[in-house]
PDB file of C-alpha atoms in Angstrom:
ATOM      1  CA  UNK A   1    -284.966  80.616 107.082  1.00  0.00           C
ATOM      2  CA  UNK A   2    -282.855  83.308 107.856  1.00  0.00           C
ATOM      3  CA  UNK A   3    -284.318  86.930 109.043  1.00  0.00           C
ATOM      4  CA  UNK A   4    -282.367  90.114 108.955  1.00  0.00           C
ATOM      5  CA  UNK A   5    -283.410  92.114 111.785  1.00  0.00           C
ATOM      6  CA  UNK A   6    -283.955  95.692 112.484  1.00  0.00           C
ATOM      7  CA  UNK A   7    -284.473  97.728 115.867  1.00  0.00           C
ATOM      8  CA  UNK A   8    -286.864 100.677 114.678  1.00  0.00           C
ATOM      9  CA  UNK A   9    -288.698 102.722 117.737  1.00  0.00           C
ATOM     10  CA  UNK A  10    -288.599  99.967 120.213  1.00  0.00           C
ATOM     11  CA  UNK A  11    -289.674  97.585 117.925  1.00  0.00           C
ATOM     12  CA  UNK A  12    -287.854  94.626 116.112  1.00  0.00           C
ATOM     13  CA  UNK A  13    -289.096  94.277 112.208  1.00  0.00           C
ATOM     14  CA  UNK A  14    -288.341  90.969 111.022  1.00  0.00           C
ATOM     15  CA  UNK A  15    -287.356  90.978 107.204  1.00  0.00           C
ATOM     16  CA  UNK A  16    -286.371  87.713 105.400  1.00  0.00           C
ATOM     17  CA  UNK A  17    -284.344  89.145 102.379  1.00  0.00           C
ATOM     18  CA  UNK A  18    -284.745  87.045  99.210  1.00  0.00           C
ATOM     19  CA  UNK A  19    -281.591  87.761  97.291  1.00  0.00           C
ATOM     20  CA  UNK A  20    -280.060  84.408  98.144  1.00  0.00           C
ATOM     21  CA  UNK A  21    -282.960  82.854  97.250  1.00  0.00           C
ATOM     22  CA  UNK A  22    -283.295  84.426  93.796  1.00  0.00           C
ATOM     23  CA  UNK A  23    -279.803  84.017  93.019  1.00  0.00           C
ATOM     24  CA  UNK A  24    -279.822  80.433  93.420  1.00  0.00           C
ATOM     25  CA  UNK A  25    -283.375  80.136  91.168  1.00  0.00           C
ATOM     26  CA  UNK A  26    -281.120  82.221  88.267  1.00  0.00           C
ATOM     27  CA  UNK A  27    -278.077  80.190  89.199  1.00  0.00           C
ATOM     28  CA  UNK A  28    -275.563  83.472  89.510  1.00  0.00           C
ATOM     29  CA  UNK A  29    -272.980  83.276  92.016  1.00  0.00           C
ATOM     30  CA  UNK A  30    -272.225  86.113  94.671  1.00  0.00           C
ATOM     31  CA  UNK A  31    -269.135  86.886  92.485  1.00  0.00           C
ATOM     32  CA  UNK A  32    -271.382  87.357  89.348  1.00  0.00           C
ATOM     33  CA  UNK A  33    -273.761  89.721  91.137  1.00  0.00           C
ATOM     34  CA  UNK A  34    -270.760  91.721  92.446  1.00  0.00           C
ATOM     35  CA  UNK A  35    -269.343  92.312  88.911  1.00  0.00           C
ATOM     36  CA  UNK A  36    -272.741  93.226  87.612  1.00  0.00           C
ATOM     37  CA  UNK A  37    -273.359  95.695  90.475  1.00  0.00           C
ATOM     38  CA  UNK A  38    -270.001  96.981  91.985  1.00  0.00           C
ATOM     39  CA  UNK A  39    -271.075  95.455  95.130  1.00  0.00           C
ATOM     40  CA  UNK A  40    -268.238  93.794  97.150  1.00  0.00           C
ATOM     41  CA  UNK A  41    -268.696  89.980  96.811  1.00  0.00           C
ATOM     42  CA  UNK A  42    -268.581  89.695 100.669  1.00  0.00           C
ATOM     43  CA  UNK A  43    -271.266  92.020 101.207  1.00  0.00           C
ATOM     44  CA  UNK A  44    -273.941  90.538  99.070  1.00  0.00           C
ATOM     45  CA  UNK A  45    -272.340  87.001 100.657  1.00  0.00           C
ATOM     46  CA  UNK A  46    -273.417  88.957 104.044  1.00  0.00           C
ATOM     47  CA  UNK A  47    -276.749  89.921 103.119  1.00  0.00           C
ATOM     48  CA  UNK A  48    -277.670  86.526 101.382  1.00  0.00           C
ATOM     49  CA  UNK A  49    -276.518  84.762 104.575  1.00  0.00           C
ATOM     50  CA  UNK A  50    -278.665  87.324 107.291  1.00  0.00           C
ATOM     51  CA  UNK A  51    -275.486  88.885 108.264  1.00  0.00           C
ATOM     52  CA  UNK A  52    -275.982  92.337 107.345  1.00  0.00           C
ATOM     53  CA  UNK A  53    -279.236  94.502 106.584  1.00  0.00           C
ATOM     54  CA  UNK A  54    -279.188  95.838 103.143  1.00  0.00           C
ATOM     55  CA  UNK A  55    -279.355  99.645 102.609  1.00  0.00           C
ATOM     56  CA  UNK A  56    -282.096 100.904 100.282  1.00  0.00           C
ATOM     57  CA  UNK A  57    -280.012 101.992  97.392  1.00  0.00           C
ATOM     58  CA  UNK A  58    -278.097  98.545  97.527  1.00  0.00           C
ATOM     59  CA  UNK A  59    -281.550  96.779  97.118  1.00  0.00           C
ATOM     60  CA  UNK A  60    -282.157  99.385  94.371  1.00  0.00           C
ATOM     61  CA  UNK A  61    -278.905  98.716  92.645  1.00  0.00           C
ATOM     62  CA  UNK A  62    -279.269  94.695  92.732  1.00  0.00           C
ATOM     63  CA  UNK A  63    -283.213  95.012  91.823  1.00  0.00           C
ATOM     64  CA  UNK A  64    -282.250  97.224  88.602  1.00  0.00           C
ATOM     65  CA  UNK A  65    -279.409  94.999  87.674  1.00  0.00           C
ATOM     66  CA  UNK A  66    -281.803  91.686  88.195  1.00  0.00           C
ATOM     67  CA  UNK A  67    -284.745  93.341  86.697  1.00  0.00           C
ATOM     68  CA  UNK A  68    -286.884  93.116  89.630  1.00  0.00           C
ATOM     69  CA  UNK A  69    -288.888  95.631  91.887  1.00  0.00           C
ATOM     70  CA  UNK A  70    -287.099  96.203  94.897  1.00  0.00           C
ATOM     71  CA  UNK A  71    -290.235  94.538  97.189  1.00  0.00           C
ATOM     72  CA  UNK A  72    -289.459  91.363  95.176  1.00  0.00           C
ATOM     73  CA  UNK A  73    -286.345  91.473  96.823  1.00  0.00           C
ATOM     74  CA  UNK A  74    -287.457  91.000 100.404  1.00  0.00           C
ATOM     75  CA  UNK A  75    -290.425  89.410 102.680  1.00  0.00           C
ATOM     76  CA  UNK A  76    -292.005  91.058 105.473  1.00  0.00           C
ATOM     77  CA  UNK A  77    -295.351  91.043 107.228  1.00  0.00           C
ATOM     78  CA  UNK A  78    -295.595  94.857 106.165  1.00  0.00           C
ATOM     79  CA  UNK A  79    -294.803  94.162 102.370  1.00  0.00           C
TER      80      UNK A  79
END
């Protein structure tokens, strides 16, 4: 499992970003999501592969296009 890690106020926060899993289940490619959202394909690949932590506005765009809630796009112990 790949986790995105953020360092906030002296604590590490572990969030599993679920965008890649959702795309796989829906048979949507990174290129297709990029076309649907206007987000670069490389950014989507980085998010899905745990190389970058998406900004909230990026999650909002993805959630809107996929007709999901933002909270559907990640898993966290604080969710």
